[in-house]
Amino acid sequence: MPIDPDWQFNHFTDEIGPAVGINADVKDMAAWLILLFGNGTFAEKQVVRH
Protein backbone atom coordinates (compact mmCIF):
# COMPACT_ATOMS: atom_id res chain seq x y z
CA MET A 1 0.00 0.00 0.00
CA PRO A 2 1.56 3.33 -0.98
CA ILE A 3 2.31 5.85 1.75
CA ASP A 4 0.85 9.32 1.44
CA PRO A 5 3.74 11.66 0.51
CA ASP A 6 2.33 14.30 2.87
CA TRP A 7 2.36 11.94 5.88
CA GLN A 8 3.92 13.75 8.85
CA PHE A 9 6.43 10.94 9.61
CA ASN A 10 7.90 10.48 6.12
CA HIS A 11 11.10 12.35 7.00
CA PHE A 12 11.94 10.08 9.99
CA THR A 13 13.53 7.36 7.85
CA ASP A 14 16.07 9.85 6.54
CA GLU A 15 16.93 11.13 10.01
CA ILE A 16 17.02 7.81 11.88
CA GLY A 17 18.02 5.40 9.13
CA PRO A 18 17.10 1.77 8.66
CA ALA A 19 17.29 -0.81 11.44
CA VAL A 20 20.38 -2.32 9.86
CA GLY A 21 22.14 0.98 9.27
CA ILE A 22 25.83 1.32 10.10
CA ASN A 23 26.96 3.81 12.70
CA ALA A 24 30.71 3.22 12.83
CA ASP A 25 33.96 4.97 12.10
CA VAL A 26 36.98 3.63 10.21
CA LYS A 27 38.49 2.10 13.36
CA ASP A 28 35.27 0.17 14.08
CA MET A 29 35.02 -1.07 10.50
CA ALA A 30 38.69 -2.15 10.52
CA ALA A 31 38.10 -4.17 13.71
CA TRP A 32 35.04 -5.78 12.07
CA LEU A 33 37.09 -6.75 9.00
CA ILE A 34 39.84 -8.23 11.20
CA LEU A 35 37.17 -10.30 12.96
CA LEU A 36 35.71 -11.48 9.64
CA PHE A 37 39.03 -12.31 8.00
CA GLY A 38 40.27 -13.93 11.21
CA ASN A 39 37.45 -16.51 11.16
CA GLY A 40 35.83 -15.08 14.29
CA THR A 41 39.09 -14.37 16.13
CA PHE A 42 39.96 -10.92 17.43
CA ALA A 43 42.90 -9.97 19.67
CA GLU A 44 43.85 -13.67 19.79
CA LYS A 45 40.46 -14.60 21.28
CA GLN A 46 37.71 -16.62 19.60
CA VAL A 47 34.77 -14.20 19.61
CA VAL A 48 32.42 -15.83 17.10
CA ARG A 49 32.12 -19.52 16.23
CA HIS A 50 30.89 -20.62 12.86
XYZ file of C-alpha atoms in Angstrom:
50
model
C 0.000 0.000 0.000
C 1.557 3.334 -0.978
C 2.311 5.854 1.752
C 0.850 9.318 1.439
C 3.744 11.659 0.507
C 2.333 14.301 2.871
C 2.359 11.940 5.882
C 3.924 13.755 8.855
C 6.427 10.940 9.610
C 7.900 10.482 6.116
C 11.099 12.348 7.004
C 11.941 10.077 9.994
C 13.528 7.363 7.852
C 16.074 9.854 6.542
C 16.929 11.127 10.010
C 17.018 7.815 11.878
C 18.022 5.403 9.135
C 17.096 1.770 8.665
C 17.287 -0.813 11.436
C 20.376 -2.318 9.861
C 22.136 0.984 9.274
C 25.832 1.321 10.097
C 26.960 3.811 12.700
C 30.711 3.216 12.826
C 33.963 4.975 12.095
C 36.978 3.628 10.210
C 38.489 2.103 13.358
C 35.272 0.165 14.083
C 35.020 -1.067 10.498
C 38.687 -2.151 10.520
C 38.097 -4.171 13.706
C 35.041 -5.783 12.071
C 37.094 -6.751 9.005
C 39.841 -8.225 11.201
C 37.175 -10.301 12.955
C 35.705 -11.481 9.642
C 39.030 -12.307 8.005
C 40.269 -13.933 11.214
C 37.446 -16.507 11.163
C 35.832 -15.078 14.293
C 39.093 -14.370 16.131
C 39.960 -10.918 17.431
C 42.905 -9.967 19.671
C 43.849 -13.668 19.786
C 40.457 -14.605 21.279
C 37.708 -16.616 19.595
C 34.771 -14.198 19.606
C 32.418 -15.834 17.102
C 32.118 -19.517 16.232
C 30.894 -20.623 12.861
